[in-house]
Amino acid sequence: MPTMIWGTLQTEAYAAVILGQVVDFLGIPKDVTAGVAKRMQRQEVLYDGEHHYDVVLGEQALYTNIGGPEVMRQQIERLVRELGLSSLTLGILPSAARVDLFPVHGFNIYGAGERAHVELVSSSVDITEQGELDLYSKAFAALSSAASYGNAAKELLKKAHAFWTDTPSQE
């Protein structure tokens, strides 16, 4: 499972740190501000009433320090707020949950399963071959069946928020 929050659920501050890291790591032209603005614009799909997203987020992503305690608290507060969206089913995969699947990379499945997208360190891959798509759907089913939803997910988020509240900034 990835150790960061899915882009469509990121706060501006969290997205700025992530995109800044990408720019620095890859050595590409710096336009983090424009990238963050575009990411925030794309998030409007959560509120348009036309889309639904099923997301499984590994609990570790709630503890991976992206930008420090304040950024993490704000990010987790956003996730708690979004739990109630009718367009979103958010599951948190507890760190100690038994998962009947070996650890896999993060991925997105789009549409009615006609494309899976995987981001790698140096590139990304779009998968459209049906046999491979079936494997991604099977992997998602395994991960989502081990995830916590609703109040159980909210409790995991509250626990992570308390952790970041008790963690001093190291600035």
mmCIF file of C-alpha atoms in Angstrom:
data_model
loop_
_atom_site.group_PDB
_atom_site.id
_atom_site.type_symbol
_atom_site.label_atom_id
_atom_site.label_comp_id
_atom_site.label_asym_id
_atom_site.label_seq_id
_atom_site.Cartn_x
_atom_site.Cartn_y
_atom_site.Cartn_z
ATOM 1 C CA MET A 1 0.000 0.000 0.000
ATOM 2 C CA PRO A 2 1.242 3.491 -0.725
ATOM 3 C CA THR A 3 2.411 5.547 2.214
ATOM 4 C CA MET A 4 0.787 8.772 1.099
ATOM 5 C CA ILE A 5 -2.751 10.086 0.740
ATOM 6 C CA TRP A 6 -4.485 9.786 -2.643
ATOM 7 C CA GLY A 7 -4.198 13.070 -4.597
ATOM 8 C CA THR A 8 -7.941 13.666 -4.814
ATOM 9 C CA LEU A 9 -8.121 13.738 -1.005
ATOM 10 C CA GLN A 10 -5.001 15.831 -0.341
ATOM 11 C CA THR A 11 -5.075 19.252 1.307
ATOM 12 C CA GLU A 12 -3.255 22.084 -0.433
ATOM 13 C CA ALA A 13 -0.421 21.992 2.104
ATOM 14 C CA TYR A 14 0.022 18.221 1.801
ATOM 15 C CA ALA A 15 -0.093 18.393 -2.018
ATOM 16 C CA ALA A 16 2.494 21.197 -2.028
ATOM 17 C CA VAL A 17 4.924 19.058 -0.036
ATOM 18 C CA ILE A 18 4.368 15.985 -2.236
ATOM 19 C CA LEU A 19 4.668 17.898 -5.504
ATOM 20 C CA GLY A 20 7.728 19.766 -4.198
ATOM 21 C CA GLN A 21 9.362 16.433 -3.423
ATOM 22 C CA VAL A 22 8.583 15.150 -6.920
ATOM 23 C CA VAL A 23 10.054 18.274 -8.517
ATOM 24 C CA ASP A 24 13.200 18.030 -6.403
ATOM 25 C CA PHE A 25 13.635 14.293 -6.900
ATOM 26 C CA LEU A 26 13.077 14.269 -10.647
ATOM 27 C CA GLY A 27 14.850 17.582 -11.259
ATOM 28 C CA ILE A 28 11.994 18.960 -13.328
ATOM 29 C CA PRO A 29 11.020 22.629 -13.672
ATOM 30 C CA LYS A 30 9.523 24.025 -10.487
ATOM 31 C CA ASP A 31 5.882 24.932 -10.845
ATOM 32 C CA VAL A 32 4.523 23.501 -7.635
ATOM 33 C CA THR A 33 1.975 26.298 -7.240
ATOM 34 C CA ALA A 34 0.379 25.517 -10.606
ATOM 35 C CA GLY A 35 0.489 21.787 -9.878
ATOM 36 C CA VAL A 36 -1.250 22.248 -6.537
ATOM 37 C CA ALA A 37 -3.886 24.493 -8.135
ATOM 38 C CA LYS A 38 -4.560 21.848 -10.810
ATOM 39 C CA ARG A 39 -4.779 19.086 -8.169
ATOM 40 C CA MET A 40 -7.277 21.151 -6.136
ATOM 41 C CA GLN A 41 -9.327 21.808 -9.272
ATOM 42 C CA ARG A 42 -9.433 18.075 -10.089
ATOM 43 C CA GLN A 43 -10.801 17.404 -6.607
ATOM 44 C CA GLU A 44 -14.092 19.033 -7.589
ATOM 45 C CA VAL A 45 -15.182 15.641 -8.927
ATOM 46 C CA LEU A 46 -15.794 14.637 -5.299
ATOM 47 C CA TYR A 47 -18.626 17.166 -5.116
ATOM 48 C CA ASP A 48 -20.139 17.121 -8.621
ATOM 49 C CA GLY A 49 -22.689 14.386 -7.901
ATOM 50 C CA GLU A 50 -21.653 12.438 -10.999
ATOM 51 C CA HIS A 51 -18.794 10.308 -9.666
ATOM 52 C CA HIS A 52 -18.192 7.787 -6.902
ATOM 53 C CA TYR A 53 -14.820 6.730 -5.531
ATOM 54 C CA ASP A 54 -13.948 3.629 -3.547
ATOM 55 C CA VAL A 55 -10.629 4.259 -1.805
ATOM 56 C CA VAL A 56 -8.560 2.018 0.436
ATOM 57 C CA LEU A 57 -5.823 3.841 2.259
ATOM 58 C CA GLY A 58 -3.166 2.039 4.259
ATOM 59 C CA GLU A 59 -3.041 3.193 7.885
ATOM 60 C CA GLN A 60 0.692 3.803 7.460
ATOM 61 C CA ALA A 61 -0.131 6.740 5.167
ATOM 62 C CA LEU A 62 -1.618 8.488 8.204
ATOM 63 C CA TYR A 63 1.754 8.267 9.970
ATOM 64 C CA THR A 64 4.156 8.960 7.107
ATOM 65 C CA ASN A 65 5.455 12.436 7.909
ATOM 66 C CA ILE A 66 4.622 14.616 4.941
ATOM 67 C CA GLY A 67 5.309 18.226 5.879
ATOM 68 C CA GLY A 68 5.284 17.913 9.665
ATOM 69 C CA PRO A 69 2.637 17.612 12.370
ATOM 70 C CA GLU A 70 0.495 20.593 11.350
ATOM 71 C CA VAL A 71 0.238 19.461 7.718
ATOM 72 C CA MET A 72 -0.585 15.927 8.883
ATOM 73 C CA ARG A 73 -3.247 17.110 11.364
ATOM 74 C CA GLN A 74 -4.926 19.189 8.671
ATOM 75 C CA GLN A 75 -4.755 16.290 6.223
ATOM 76 C CA ILE A 76 -6.338 13.875 8.677
ATOM 77 C CA GLU A 77 -9.032 16.424 9.572
ATOM 78 C CA ARG A 78 -9.868 16.623 5.874
ATOM 79 C CA LEU A 79 -10.187 12.833 5.663
ATOM 80 C CA VAL A 80 -12.525 12.823 8.660
ATOM 81 C CA ARG A 81 -14.698 15.494 6.995
ATOM 82 C CA GLU A 82 -14.801 13.605 3.701
ATOM 83 C CA LEU A 83 -15.914 10.325 5.340
ATOM 84 C CA GLY A 84 -19.480 11.586 5.094
ATOM 85 C CA LEU A 85 -19.430 12.311 1.365
ATOM 86 C CA SER A 86 -21.929 10.277 -0.627
ATOM 87 C CA SER A 87 -19.408 10.223 -3.498
ATOM 88 C CA LEU A 88 -16.725 8.515 -1.411
ATOM 89 C CA THR A 89 -16.329 5.152 0.268
ATOM 90 C CA LEU A 90 -13.130 5.448 2.272
ATOM 91 C CA GLY A 91 -11.600 2.424 3.906
ATOM 92 C CA ILE A 92 -8.537 2.463 6.114
ATOM 93 C CA LEU A 93 -6.485 -0.712 6.001
ATOM 94 C CA PRO A 94 -5.202 -1.152 9.574
ATOM 95 C CA SER A 95 -1.476 -1.814 9.836
ATOM 96 C CA ALA A 96 -2.113 -5.064 11.710
ATOM 97 C CA ALA A 97 -5.003 -6.270 9.541
ATOM 98 C CA ARG A 98 -4.666 -9.673 8.010
ATOM 99 C CA VAL A 99 -4.628 -9.248 4.264
ATOM 100 C CA ASP A 100 -4.840 -12.245 1.988
ATOM 101 C CA LEU A 101 -2.587 -10.549 -0.543
ATOM 102 C CA PHE A 102 1.138 -9.962 -0.658
ATOM 103 C CA PRO A 103 2.132 -6.271 -0.398
ATOM 104 C CA VAL A 104 1.470 -4.484 -3.664
ATOM 105 C CA HIS A 105 2.141 -1.031 -5.081
ATOM 106 C CA GLY A 106 -0.554 1.608 -5.072
ATOM 107 C CA PHE A 107 -2.907 1.693 -8.028
ATOM 108 C CA ASN A 108 -6.111 3.279 -9.309
ATOM 109 C CA ILE A 109 -8.872 1.559 -11.242
ATOM 110 C CA TYR A 110 -10.922 3.819 -13.485
ATOM 111 C CA GLY A 111 -14.401 3.588 -14.922
ATOM 112 C CA ALA A 112 -16.049 0.211 -14.796
ATOM 113 C CA GLY A 113 -12.667 -1.453 -14.590
ATOM 114 C CA GLU A 114 -11.505 -0.602 -18.093
ATOM 115 C CA ARG A 115 -8.167 0.895 -16.990
ATOM 116 C CA ALA A 116 -5.778 0.598 -14.064
ATOM 117 C CA HIS A 117 -3.102 3.194 -13.457
ATOM 118 C CA VAL A 118 0.152 2.611 -11.571
ATOM 119 C CA GLU A 119 2.631 5.376 -10.755
ATOM 120 C CA LEU A 120 6.260 4.330 -10.584
ATOM 121 C CA VAL A 121 9.363 6.260 -9.552
ATOM 122 C CA SER A 122 10.291 7.167 -13.130
ATOM 123 C CA SER A 123 7.046 6.804 -15.052
ATOM 124 C CA SER A 124 3.503 5.526 -14.913
ATOM 125 C CA VAL A 125 1.765 2.563 -16.487
ATOM 126 C CA ASP A 126 -1.768 2.300 -17.812
ATOM 127 C CA ILE A 127 -3.108 -1.221 -17.869
ATOM 128 C CA THR A 128 -5.937 -2.086 -20.246
ATOM 129 C CA GLU A 129 -5.539 -5.822 -20.889
ATOM 130 C CA GLN A 130 -8.558 -7.576 -19.380
ATOM 131 C CA GLY A 131 -6.665 -10.370 -17.635
ATOM 132 C CA GLU A 132 -4.438 -7.858 -15.869
ATOM 133 C CA LEU A 133 -7.413 -5.633 -15.016
ATOM 134 C CA ASP A 134 -9.099 -8.638 -13.423
ATOM 135 C CA LEU A 135 -6.039 -9.083 -11.194
ATOM 136 C CA TYR A 136 -6.189 -5.438 -10.088
ATOM 137 C CA SER A 137 -9.884 -5.814 -9.304
ATOM 138 C CA LYS A 138 -9.108 -8.961 -7.323
ATOM 139 C CA ALA A 139 -6.329 -7.141 -5.438
ATOM 140 C CA PHE A 140 -8.660 -4.253 -4.624
ATOM 141 C CA ALA A 141 -11.299 -6.674 -3.355
ATOM 142 C CA ALA A 142 -8.730 -8.320 -1.066
ATOM 143 C CA LEU A 143 -7.552 -4.982 0.299
ATOM 144 C CA SER A 144 -11.027 -3.533 0.734
ATOM 145 C CA SER A 145 -12.307 -6.638 2.515
ATOM 146 C CA ALA A 146 -9.577 -6.170 5.159
ATOM 147 C CA ALA A 147 -10.169 -2.405 5.504
ATOM 148 C CA SER A 148 -12.132 -0.581 8.192
ATOM 149 C CA TYR A 149 -15.027 1.642 7.168
ATOM 150 C CA GLY A 150 -17.405 4.093 8.834
ATOM 151 C CA ASN A 151 -16.908 4.502 12.580
ATOM 152 C CA ALA A 152 -13.986 2.064 12.632
ATOM 153 C CA ALA A 153 -12.193 4.121 9.971
ATOM 154 C CA LYS A 154 -13.017 7.296 11.887
ATOM 155 C CA GLU A 155 -11.415 5.821 15.016
ATOM 156 C CA LEU A 156 -8.214 5.055 13.111
ATOM 157 C CA LEU A 157 -8.197 8.623 11.802
ATOM 158 C CA LYS A 158 -8.766 10.032 15.299
ATOM 159 C CA LYS A 159 -5.904 7.906 16.655
ATOM 160 C CA ALA A 160 -3.568 9.237 13.946
ATOM 161 C CA HIS A 161 -4.744 12.804 14.595
ATOM 162 C CA ALA A 162 -3.953 12.391 18.298
ATOM 163 C CA PHE A 163 -0.499 11.107 17.373
ATOM 164 C CA TRP A 164 0.228 14.224 15.298
ATOM 165 C CA THR A 165 -1.268 16.469 17.988
ATOM 166 C CA ASP A 166 1.182 14.983 20.517
ATOM 167 C CA THR A 167 4.136 15.149 18.102
ATOM 168 C CA PRO A 168 6.067 18.414 18.399
ATOM 169 C CA SER A 169 7.179 20.262 15.291
ATOM 170 C CA GLN A 170 10.871 19.885 14.597
ATOM 171 C CA GLU A 171 11.456 23.244 12.995
#
